[in-house]
Coordinates of C-alpha atoms and ligand atoms in Angstrom, one line a residue:
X8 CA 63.2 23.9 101.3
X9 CA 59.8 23.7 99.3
X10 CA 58.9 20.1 98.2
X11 CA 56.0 19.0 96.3
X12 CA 53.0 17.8 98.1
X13 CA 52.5 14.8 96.1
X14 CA 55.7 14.1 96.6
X15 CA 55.7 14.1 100.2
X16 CA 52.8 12.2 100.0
X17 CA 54.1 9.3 98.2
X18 CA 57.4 9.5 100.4
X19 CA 55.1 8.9 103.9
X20 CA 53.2 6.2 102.0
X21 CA 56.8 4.7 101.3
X22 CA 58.7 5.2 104.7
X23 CA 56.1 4.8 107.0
X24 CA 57.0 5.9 110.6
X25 CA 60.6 6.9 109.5
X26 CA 59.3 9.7 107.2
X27 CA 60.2 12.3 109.7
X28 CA 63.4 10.8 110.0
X29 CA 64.0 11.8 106.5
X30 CA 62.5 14.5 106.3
X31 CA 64.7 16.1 108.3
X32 CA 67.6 15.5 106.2
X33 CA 66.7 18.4 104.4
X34 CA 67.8 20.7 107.2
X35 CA 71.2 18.8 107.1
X36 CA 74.3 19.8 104.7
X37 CA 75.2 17.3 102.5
X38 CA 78.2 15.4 101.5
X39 CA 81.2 16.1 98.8
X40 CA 83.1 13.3 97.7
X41 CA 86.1 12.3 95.7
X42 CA 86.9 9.0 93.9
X43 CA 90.4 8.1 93.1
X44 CA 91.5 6.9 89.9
X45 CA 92.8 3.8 90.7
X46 CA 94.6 3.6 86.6
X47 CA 97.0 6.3 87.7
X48 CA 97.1 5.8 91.8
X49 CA 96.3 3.9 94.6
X50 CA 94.2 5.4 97.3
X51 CA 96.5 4.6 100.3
X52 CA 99.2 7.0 97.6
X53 CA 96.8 9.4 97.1
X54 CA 96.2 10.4 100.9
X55 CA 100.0 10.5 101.3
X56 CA 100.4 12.8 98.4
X57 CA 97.2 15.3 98.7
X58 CA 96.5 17.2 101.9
X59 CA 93.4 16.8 101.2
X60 CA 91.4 16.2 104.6
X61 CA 89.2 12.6 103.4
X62 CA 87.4 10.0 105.3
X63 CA 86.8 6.4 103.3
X64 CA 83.3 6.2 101.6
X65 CA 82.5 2.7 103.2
X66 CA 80.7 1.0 99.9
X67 CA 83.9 1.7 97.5
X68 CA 87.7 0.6 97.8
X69 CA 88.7 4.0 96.2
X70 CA 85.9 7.1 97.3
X71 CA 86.6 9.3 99.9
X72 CA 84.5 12.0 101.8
X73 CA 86.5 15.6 101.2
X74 CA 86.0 16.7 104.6
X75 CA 88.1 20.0 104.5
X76 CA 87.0 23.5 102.5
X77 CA 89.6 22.8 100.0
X78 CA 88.8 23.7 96.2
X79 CA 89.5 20.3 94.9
X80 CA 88.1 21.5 91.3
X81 CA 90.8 24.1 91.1
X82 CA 93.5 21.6 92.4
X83 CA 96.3 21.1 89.8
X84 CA 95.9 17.4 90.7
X85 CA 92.4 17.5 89.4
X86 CA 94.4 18.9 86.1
X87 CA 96.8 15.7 86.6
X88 CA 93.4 13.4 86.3
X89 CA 94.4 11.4 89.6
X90 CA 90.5 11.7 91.1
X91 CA 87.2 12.7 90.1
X92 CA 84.9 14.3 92.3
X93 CA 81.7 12.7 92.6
X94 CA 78.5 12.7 95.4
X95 CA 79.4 9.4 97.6
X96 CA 75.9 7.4 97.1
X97 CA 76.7 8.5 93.3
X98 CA 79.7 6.5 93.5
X99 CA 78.0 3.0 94.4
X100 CA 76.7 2.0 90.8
X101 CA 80.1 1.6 89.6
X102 CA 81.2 0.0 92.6
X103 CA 78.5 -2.7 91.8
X104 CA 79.2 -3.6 88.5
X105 CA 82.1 -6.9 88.4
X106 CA 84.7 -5.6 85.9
X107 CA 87.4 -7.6 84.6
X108 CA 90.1 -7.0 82.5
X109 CA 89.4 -7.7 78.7
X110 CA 85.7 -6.6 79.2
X111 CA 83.3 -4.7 76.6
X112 CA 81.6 -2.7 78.6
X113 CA 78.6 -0.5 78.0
X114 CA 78.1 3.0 80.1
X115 CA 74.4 3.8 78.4
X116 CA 74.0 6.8 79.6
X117 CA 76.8 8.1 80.8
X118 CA 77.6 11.9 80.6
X119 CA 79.4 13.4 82.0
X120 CA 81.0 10.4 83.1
X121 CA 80.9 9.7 86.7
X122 CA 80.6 6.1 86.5
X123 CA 82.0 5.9 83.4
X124 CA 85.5 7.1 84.7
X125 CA 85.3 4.6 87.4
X126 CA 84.7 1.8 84.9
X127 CA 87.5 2.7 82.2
X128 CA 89.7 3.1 85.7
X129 CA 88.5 -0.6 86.3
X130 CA 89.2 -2.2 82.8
X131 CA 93.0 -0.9 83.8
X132 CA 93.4 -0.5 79.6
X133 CA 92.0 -3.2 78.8
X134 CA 89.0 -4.4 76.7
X135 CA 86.8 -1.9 75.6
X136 CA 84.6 0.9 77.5
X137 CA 81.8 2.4 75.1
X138 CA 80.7 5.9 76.7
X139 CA 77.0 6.7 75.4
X140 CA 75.0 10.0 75.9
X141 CA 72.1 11.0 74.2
X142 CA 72.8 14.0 74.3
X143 CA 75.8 15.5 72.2
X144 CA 76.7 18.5 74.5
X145 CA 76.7 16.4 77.7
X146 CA 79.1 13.6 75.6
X147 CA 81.7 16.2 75.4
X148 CA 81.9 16.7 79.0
X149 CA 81.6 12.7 79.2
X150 CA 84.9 12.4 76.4
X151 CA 86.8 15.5 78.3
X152 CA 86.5 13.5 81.2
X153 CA 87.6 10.0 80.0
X154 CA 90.4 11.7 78.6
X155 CA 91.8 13.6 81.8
X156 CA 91.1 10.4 83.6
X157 CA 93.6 9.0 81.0
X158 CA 91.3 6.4 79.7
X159 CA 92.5 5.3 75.8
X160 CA 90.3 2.1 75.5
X161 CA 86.7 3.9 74.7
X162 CA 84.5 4.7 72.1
X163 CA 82.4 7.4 72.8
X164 CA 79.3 7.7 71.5
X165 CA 75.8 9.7 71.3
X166 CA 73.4 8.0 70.0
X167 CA 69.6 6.4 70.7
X168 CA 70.4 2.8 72.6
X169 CA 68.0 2.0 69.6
X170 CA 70.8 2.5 67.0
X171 CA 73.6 0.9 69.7
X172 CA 71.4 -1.9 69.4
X173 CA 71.7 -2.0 65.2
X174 CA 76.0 -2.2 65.9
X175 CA 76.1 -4.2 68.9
X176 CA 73.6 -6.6 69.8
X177 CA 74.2 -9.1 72.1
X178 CA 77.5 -8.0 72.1
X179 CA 78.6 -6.4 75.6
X180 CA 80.0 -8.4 78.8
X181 CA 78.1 -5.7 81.4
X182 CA 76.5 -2.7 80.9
X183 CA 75.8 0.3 83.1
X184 CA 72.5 2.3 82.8
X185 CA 72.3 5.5 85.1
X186 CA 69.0 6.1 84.2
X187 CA 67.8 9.6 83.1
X188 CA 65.2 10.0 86.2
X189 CA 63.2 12.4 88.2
X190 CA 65.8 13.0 91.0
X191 CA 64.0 12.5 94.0
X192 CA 67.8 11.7 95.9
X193 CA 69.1 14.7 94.5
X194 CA 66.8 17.6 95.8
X195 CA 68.3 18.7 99.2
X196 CA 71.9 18.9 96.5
X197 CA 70.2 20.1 93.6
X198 CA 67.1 22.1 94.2
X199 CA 66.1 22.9 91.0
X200 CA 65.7 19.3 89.9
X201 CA 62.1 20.2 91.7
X202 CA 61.2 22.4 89.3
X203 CA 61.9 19.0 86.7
X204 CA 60.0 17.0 88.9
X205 CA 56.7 19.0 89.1
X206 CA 57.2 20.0 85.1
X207 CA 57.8 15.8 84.5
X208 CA 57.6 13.6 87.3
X209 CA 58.3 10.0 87.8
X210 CA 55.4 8.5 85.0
X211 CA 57.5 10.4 82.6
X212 CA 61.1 9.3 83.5
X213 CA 59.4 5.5 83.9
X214 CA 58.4 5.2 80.2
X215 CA 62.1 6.2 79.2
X216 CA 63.1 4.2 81.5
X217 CA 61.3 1.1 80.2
X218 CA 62.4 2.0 76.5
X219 CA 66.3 2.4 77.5
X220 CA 66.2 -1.0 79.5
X221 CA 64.4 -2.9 76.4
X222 CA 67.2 -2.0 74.3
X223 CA 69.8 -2.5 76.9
X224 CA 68.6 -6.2 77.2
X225 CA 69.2 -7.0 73.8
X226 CA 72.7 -5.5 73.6
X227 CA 73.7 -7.8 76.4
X228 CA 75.3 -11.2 76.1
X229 CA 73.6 -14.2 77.6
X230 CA 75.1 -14.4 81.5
X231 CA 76.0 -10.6 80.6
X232 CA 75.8 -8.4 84.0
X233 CA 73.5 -5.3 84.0
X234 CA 73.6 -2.7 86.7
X235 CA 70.5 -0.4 86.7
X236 CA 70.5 2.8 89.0
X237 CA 69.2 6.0 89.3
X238 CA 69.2 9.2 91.8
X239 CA 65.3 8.8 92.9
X240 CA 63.2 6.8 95.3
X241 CA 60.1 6.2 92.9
X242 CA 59.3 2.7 93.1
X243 CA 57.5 3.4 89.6
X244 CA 61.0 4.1 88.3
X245 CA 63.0 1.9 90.1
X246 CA 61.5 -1.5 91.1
X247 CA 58.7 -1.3 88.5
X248 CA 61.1 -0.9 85.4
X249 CA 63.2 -4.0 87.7
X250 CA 60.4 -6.5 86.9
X251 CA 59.7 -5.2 83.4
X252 CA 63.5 -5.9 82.9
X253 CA 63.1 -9.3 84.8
X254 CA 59.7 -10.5 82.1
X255 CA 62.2 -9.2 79.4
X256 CA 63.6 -12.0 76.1
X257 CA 66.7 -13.8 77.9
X258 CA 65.3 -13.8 81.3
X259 CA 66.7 -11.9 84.1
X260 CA 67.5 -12.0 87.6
X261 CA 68.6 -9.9 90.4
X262 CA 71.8 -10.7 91.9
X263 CA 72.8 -9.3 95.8
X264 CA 75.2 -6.3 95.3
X265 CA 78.6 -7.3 95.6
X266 CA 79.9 -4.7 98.4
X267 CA 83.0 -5.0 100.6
X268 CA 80.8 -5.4 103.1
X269 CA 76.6 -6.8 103.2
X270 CA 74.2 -3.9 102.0
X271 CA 72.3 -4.1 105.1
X272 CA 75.8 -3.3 107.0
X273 CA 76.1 -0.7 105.4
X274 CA 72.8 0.8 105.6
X275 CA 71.2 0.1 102.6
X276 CA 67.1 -0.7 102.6
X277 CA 66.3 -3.6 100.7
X278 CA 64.0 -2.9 96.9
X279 CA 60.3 -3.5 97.4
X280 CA 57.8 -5.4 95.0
X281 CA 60.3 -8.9 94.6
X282 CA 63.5 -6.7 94.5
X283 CA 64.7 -7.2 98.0
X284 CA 68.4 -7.6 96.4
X285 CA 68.5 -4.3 95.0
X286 CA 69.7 -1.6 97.6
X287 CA 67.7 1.9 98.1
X288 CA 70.0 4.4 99.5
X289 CA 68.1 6.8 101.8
X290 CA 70.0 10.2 103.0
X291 CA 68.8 8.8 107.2
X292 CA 70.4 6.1 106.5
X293 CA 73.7 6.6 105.1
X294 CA 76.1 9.4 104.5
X295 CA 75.4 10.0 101.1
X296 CA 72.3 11.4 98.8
X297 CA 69.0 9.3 97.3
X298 CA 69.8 6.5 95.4
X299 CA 68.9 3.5 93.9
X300 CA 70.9 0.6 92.6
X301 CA 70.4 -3.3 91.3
X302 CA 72.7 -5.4 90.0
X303 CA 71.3 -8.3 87.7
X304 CA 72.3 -11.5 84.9
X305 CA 70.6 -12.0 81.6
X306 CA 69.8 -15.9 81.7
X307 CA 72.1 -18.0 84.1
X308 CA 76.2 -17.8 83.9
X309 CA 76.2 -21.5 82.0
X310 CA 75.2 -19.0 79.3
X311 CA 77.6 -17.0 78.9
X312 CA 79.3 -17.1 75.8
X313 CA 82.4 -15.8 74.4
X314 CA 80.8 -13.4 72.2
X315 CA 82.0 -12.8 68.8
X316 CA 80.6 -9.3 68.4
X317 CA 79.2 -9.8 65.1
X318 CA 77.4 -6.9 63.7
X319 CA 74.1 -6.7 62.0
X320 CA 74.8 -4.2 59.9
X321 CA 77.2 -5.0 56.8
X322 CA 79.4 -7.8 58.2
X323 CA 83.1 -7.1 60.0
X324 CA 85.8 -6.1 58.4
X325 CA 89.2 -7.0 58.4
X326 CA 92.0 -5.5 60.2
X327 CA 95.1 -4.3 58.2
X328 CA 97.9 -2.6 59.1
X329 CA 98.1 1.2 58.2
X330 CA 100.8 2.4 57.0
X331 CA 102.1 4.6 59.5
X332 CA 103.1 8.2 59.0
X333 CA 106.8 9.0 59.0
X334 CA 106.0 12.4 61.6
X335 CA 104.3 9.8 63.5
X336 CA 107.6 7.2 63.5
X337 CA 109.9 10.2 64.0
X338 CA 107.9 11.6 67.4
X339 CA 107.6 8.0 68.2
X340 CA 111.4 7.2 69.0
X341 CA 110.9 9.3 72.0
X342 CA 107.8 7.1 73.5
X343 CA 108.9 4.0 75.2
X344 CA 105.7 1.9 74.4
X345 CA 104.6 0.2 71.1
X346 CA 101.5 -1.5 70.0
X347 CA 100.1 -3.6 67.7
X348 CA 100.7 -1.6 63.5
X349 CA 96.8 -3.6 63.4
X350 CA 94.9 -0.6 65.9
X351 CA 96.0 2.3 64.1
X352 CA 93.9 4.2 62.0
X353 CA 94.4 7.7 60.4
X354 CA 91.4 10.1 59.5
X355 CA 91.9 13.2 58.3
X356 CA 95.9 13.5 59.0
X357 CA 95.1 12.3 62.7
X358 CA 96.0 9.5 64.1
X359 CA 93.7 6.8 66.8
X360 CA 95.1 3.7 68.4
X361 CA 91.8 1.2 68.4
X362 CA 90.8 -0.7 71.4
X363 CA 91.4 -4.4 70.1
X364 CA 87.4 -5.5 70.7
X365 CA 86.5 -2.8 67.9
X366 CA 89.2 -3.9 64.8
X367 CA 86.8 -6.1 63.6
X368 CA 83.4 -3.7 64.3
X369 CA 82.1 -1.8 62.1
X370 CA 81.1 1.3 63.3
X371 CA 80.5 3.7 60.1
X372 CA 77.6 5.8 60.3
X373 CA 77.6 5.5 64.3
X374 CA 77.3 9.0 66.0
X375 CA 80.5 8.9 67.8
X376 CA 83.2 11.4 69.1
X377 CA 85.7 9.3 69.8
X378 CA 86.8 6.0 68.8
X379 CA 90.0 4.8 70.6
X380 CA 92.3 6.6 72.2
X381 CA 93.6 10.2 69.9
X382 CA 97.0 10.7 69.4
X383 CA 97.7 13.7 67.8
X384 CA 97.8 14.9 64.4
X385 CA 100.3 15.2 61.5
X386 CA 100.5 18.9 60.9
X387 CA 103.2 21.0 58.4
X388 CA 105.5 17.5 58.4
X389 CA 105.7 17.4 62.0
X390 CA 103.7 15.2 64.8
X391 CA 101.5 17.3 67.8
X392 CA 100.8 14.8 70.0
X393 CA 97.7 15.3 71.3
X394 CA 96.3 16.1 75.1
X395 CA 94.6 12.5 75.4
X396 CA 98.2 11.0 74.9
X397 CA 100.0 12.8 77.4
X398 CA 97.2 11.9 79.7
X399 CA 97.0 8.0 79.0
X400 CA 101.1 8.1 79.5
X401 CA 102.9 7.8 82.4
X402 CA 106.2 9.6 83.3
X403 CA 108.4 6.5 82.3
X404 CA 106.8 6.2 78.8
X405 CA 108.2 9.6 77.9
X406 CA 112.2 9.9 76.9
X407 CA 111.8 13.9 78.0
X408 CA 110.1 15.0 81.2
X409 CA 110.3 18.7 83.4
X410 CA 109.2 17.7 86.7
X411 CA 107.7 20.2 89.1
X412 CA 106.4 19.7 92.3
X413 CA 103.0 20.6 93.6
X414 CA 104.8 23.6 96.0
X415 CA 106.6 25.0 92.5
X416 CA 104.0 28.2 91.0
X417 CA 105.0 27.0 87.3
X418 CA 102.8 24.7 87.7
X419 CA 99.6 27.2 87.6
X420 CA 101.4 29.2 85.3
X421 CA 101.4 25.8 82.5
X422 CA 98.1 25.5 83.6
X423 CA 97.2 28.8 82.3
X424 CA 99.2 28.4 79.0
X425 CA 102.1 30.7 79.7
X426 CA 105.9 30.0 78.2
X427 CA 108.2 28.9 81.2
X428 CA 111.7 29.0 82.0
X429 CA 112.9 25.8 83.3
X430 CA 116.6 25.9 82.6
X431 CA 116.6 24.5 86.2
X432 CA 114.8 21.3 86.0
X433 CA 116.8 20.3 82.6
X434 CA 119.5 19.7 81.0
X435 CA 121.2 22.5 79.0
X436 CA 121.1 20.6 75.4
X437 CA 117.4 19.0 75.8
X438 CA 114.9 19.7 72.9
X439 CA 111.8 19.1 71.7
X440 CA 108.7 17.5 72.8
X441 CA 108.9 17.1 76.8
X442 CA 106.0 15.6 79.0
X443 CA 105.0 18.3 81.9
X444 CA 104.9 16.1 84.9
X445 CA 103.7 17.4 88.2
X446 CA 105.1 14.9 91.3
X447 CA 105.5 12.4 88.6
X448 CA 101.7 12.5 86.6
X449 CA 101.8 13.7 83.6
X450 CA 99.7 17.4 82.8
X451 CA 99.9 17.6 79.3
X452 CA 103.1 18.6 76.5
X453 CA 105.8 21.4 76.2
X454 CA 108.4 21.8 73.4
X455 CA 111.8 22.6 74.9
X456 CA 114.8 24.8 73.3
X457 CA 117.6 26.8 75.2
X458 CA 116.1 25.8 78.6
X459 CA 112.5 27.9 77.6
X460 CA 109.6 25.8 77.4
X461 CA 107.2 26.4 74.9
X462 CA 103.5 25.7 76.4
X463 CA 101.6 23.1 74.9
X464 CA 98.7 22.3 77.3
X465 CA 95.7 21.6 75.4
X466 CA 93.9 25.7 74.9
X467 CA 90.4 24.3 75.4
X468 CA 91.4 23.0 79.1
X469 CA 93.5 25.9 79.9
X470 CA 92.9 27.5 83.3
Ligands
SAM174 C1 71.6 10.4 85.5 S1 72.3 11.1 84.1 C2 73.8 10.2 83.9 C3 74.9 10.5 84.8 C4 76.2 9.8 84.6 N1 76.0 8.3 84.5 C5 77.3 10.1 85.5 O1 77.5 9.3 86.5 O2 78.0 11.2 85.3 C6 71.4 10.4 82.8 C7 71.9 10.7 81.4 O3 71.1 10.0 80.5 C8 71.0 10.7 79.3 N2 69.9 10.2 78.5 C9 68.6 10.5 78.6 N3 67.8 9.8 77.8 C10 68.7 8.9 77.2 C11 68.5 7.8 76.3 N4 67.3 7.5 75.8 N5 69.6 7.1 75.9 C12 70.8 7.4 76.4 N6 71.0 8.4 77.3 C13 70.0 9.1 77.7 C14 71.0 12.2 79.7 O4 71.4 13.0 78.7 C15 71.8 12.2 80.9 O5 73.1 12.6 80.6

């Protein structure tokens, strides 16, 4: 593999007699990883229920390394949301940031959501996970993956962290940034992130870098936790935008990662320049790409408020509750859950269920593609419920369910949209809207009449 000669440079400056150590990484295969969502399964379930061939990734309760040639992508229980697949050191930021239920938590820059799932998966529904990209084609990838992953508490958003800043200062319990970086960890993976490298290199990346964490700062609460990583071994990007975060209004301070077991068990080398808490995750160390990862408090934990999330744009307004449409109440009968008349709203004939943190936030003009989690939309006097819905249910909160098993080839066939004859998994006089379960997990919605059901799997996932 052809590497950059500064680069290599600057790696021998940084690893000293262990540069051939890691050089020779390159001439290794890498490793593929899975991550369980926890919201929907346990792990110790999971590996009873896949034969999926998976060793534990030792810095996560939930990641695995997919040790066999299966296609996990192409596995209908990828369809059934119960994992995300996900490079093992890549799964460590998450893993480092203290969730708890009833949190707001920011992802900053989080498309196409591999930490983000992880963190929705941790708030277990509760709270508030605000999913922001940049960039509005890689936050569809981030919202299609929240969704499959079942998550209903999130508002997803792509906008500057500059205008974040103007809705939420001050506002968020932790926050997540996954910096945009030169990908120095990512190169024996992703070769062409070389070609970024010598086109941008690390100077470039660090002056974003420094931008994204000034405005990250601000949206943070006093005591607030911050977890800054990226996929590259620049010091310039990693500990040098640390100790620009550290001189930063509100003070902060790097905490030790909070790992099932001590960093330096587990093979991760200490930050450099005054960082030694933060963890740098070297391929000749661990099994796992390049990666960098701190964990740090604004101010000390005495200051840590309660947070009212005031805005600083045009106040709060009040919650009221909508009145709800009559499609909606009719579908409704057949879902065994209710919630608060105060967190819905109706745009346009469809119909959201707001996370409770956001009833009194005002987010017009925000760039956002999804506040709260969708539930369908009144069309021609009835209800569709929508994709999102039947992915943020489970089995029990349905009245009408086909089950089929994993060894059963309808399920591929729903998969791919086709019309299906399950006389044999119902009974004769069932009818309407049923939720398409496969071992139990929901895949998405059918419409049932004289034991045919009617495909309703969402067209733009269809395989
Ligand atoms: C390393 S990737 C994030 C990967 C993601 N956290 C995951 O685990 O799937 C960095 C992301 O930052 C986004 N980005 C770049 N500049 C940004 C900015 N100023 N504000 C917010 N996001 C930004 C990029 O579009 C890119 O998707």
């Amino acid at each position: 593999m052809r590497l950059p000669e500064i680069f290599l440079r600057e790696m021998k400056e940084l690893l000293g007699e262990e540069y051939d150590a890691w050089l020779n990484t390159y001439d290794a295969p890498g490793y593929r990883g899975l991550r369980v969502n926890t919201t929907k399964i346990s792990p110790k379930a999971f590996r009873e229920l896949s034969a999926f061939s998976m060793e534990p990734v030792p810095w996560t309760g939930n990641g695995f390394y997919l040790e066999g040639e299966e296609r996990a992508s192409r596995h209908p229980y990828y369809a059934a949301g119960l994992y995300y697949l996900q490079e093992p050191s890549a799964m460590t930021p998450a893993a480092c940031l203290p969730i708890e239920e009833g949190d707001r938590v920011l992802d900053l820059c989080a498309a196409p959501g591999g930490k983000a799932t992880e963190l929705a998966a941790r708030l277990h529904g509760t709270g508030v996970l605000v999913a922001n990209d940049i960039s509005n084609s890689r936050a569809k990838a981030l919202l299609k993956n929240l969704e499959l992953f079942g998550a209903g508490n999130i508002l997803v958003t792509s906008e500057t962290p500059e205008r974040l800043c103007r809705y939420f200062e001050g506002w968020f319990d932790k926050i997540l940034i996954d910096a945009p970086c030169s990908g120095e960890g990512m190169f024996r993976k992703e070769p062409v992130m070389v070609k970024d490298w010598e086109e941008h290199g690390p100077s470039y990346y660090a002056t974003i870098q420094k931008e994204i964490v000034t405005w990250a700062a601000k949206l943070l609460k006093p005591g607030g936790l911050l977890v800054y990583s990226t996929c590259t071994f620049s010091p310039q990007e990693n500990e040098e935008t640390l100790n620009y975060l550290k001189g930063l209004e509100g003070g902060f301070r790097l905490l030790p990662l909070p790992l099932p077991v001590p960093a330096a068990k587990l093979g991760f080398q200490p930050g450099k320049q005054g960082c030694a808490e933060a963890g740098r995750l070297y391929p000749h160390h661990i099994h796992g790409e390049g990666h960098f990862v701190a964990l740090l408090q604004k101010g000390s934990a005495e200051n840590r408020g309660t947070g009212d999330g005031k805005t600083s744009v045009s106040g709060t307004r009040a919650s009221k509750a909508l009145k709800l449409p009559e499609e909606w109440l009719a579908f409704a009968k057949d879902l065994k859950l209710s919630w608060d008349p105060a967190r819905f709203r109706l745009y346009d004939g469809r119909l959201y269920l707001l996370p409770d943190p956001l009833l009194n936030q005002n987010i017009r003009g925000l760039r956002f593609l999804r506040t709260g989690l969708y539930l369908g939309e009144v069309k021609q006097k009835r209800f569709e419920p929508s994709q999102a819905l039947a992915m943020f249910l489970r089995r029990e909160d349905f009245t009408r369910t086909v089950d089929l098993t994993v060894s059963d080839e309808r399920v591929l066939r729903y998969l791919k949209g086709e019309t299906l004859d399950v006389e044999d998994r119902i009974s004769a006089k069932e009818k309407g809207w049923c939720l398409v379960c496969l071992d139990g997990f929901p895949l998405g919605w059918g419409k049932l009449a004289g034991g045919t059901l009617k495909n309703k799997y969402y067209p733009g996932w269809r395989w």
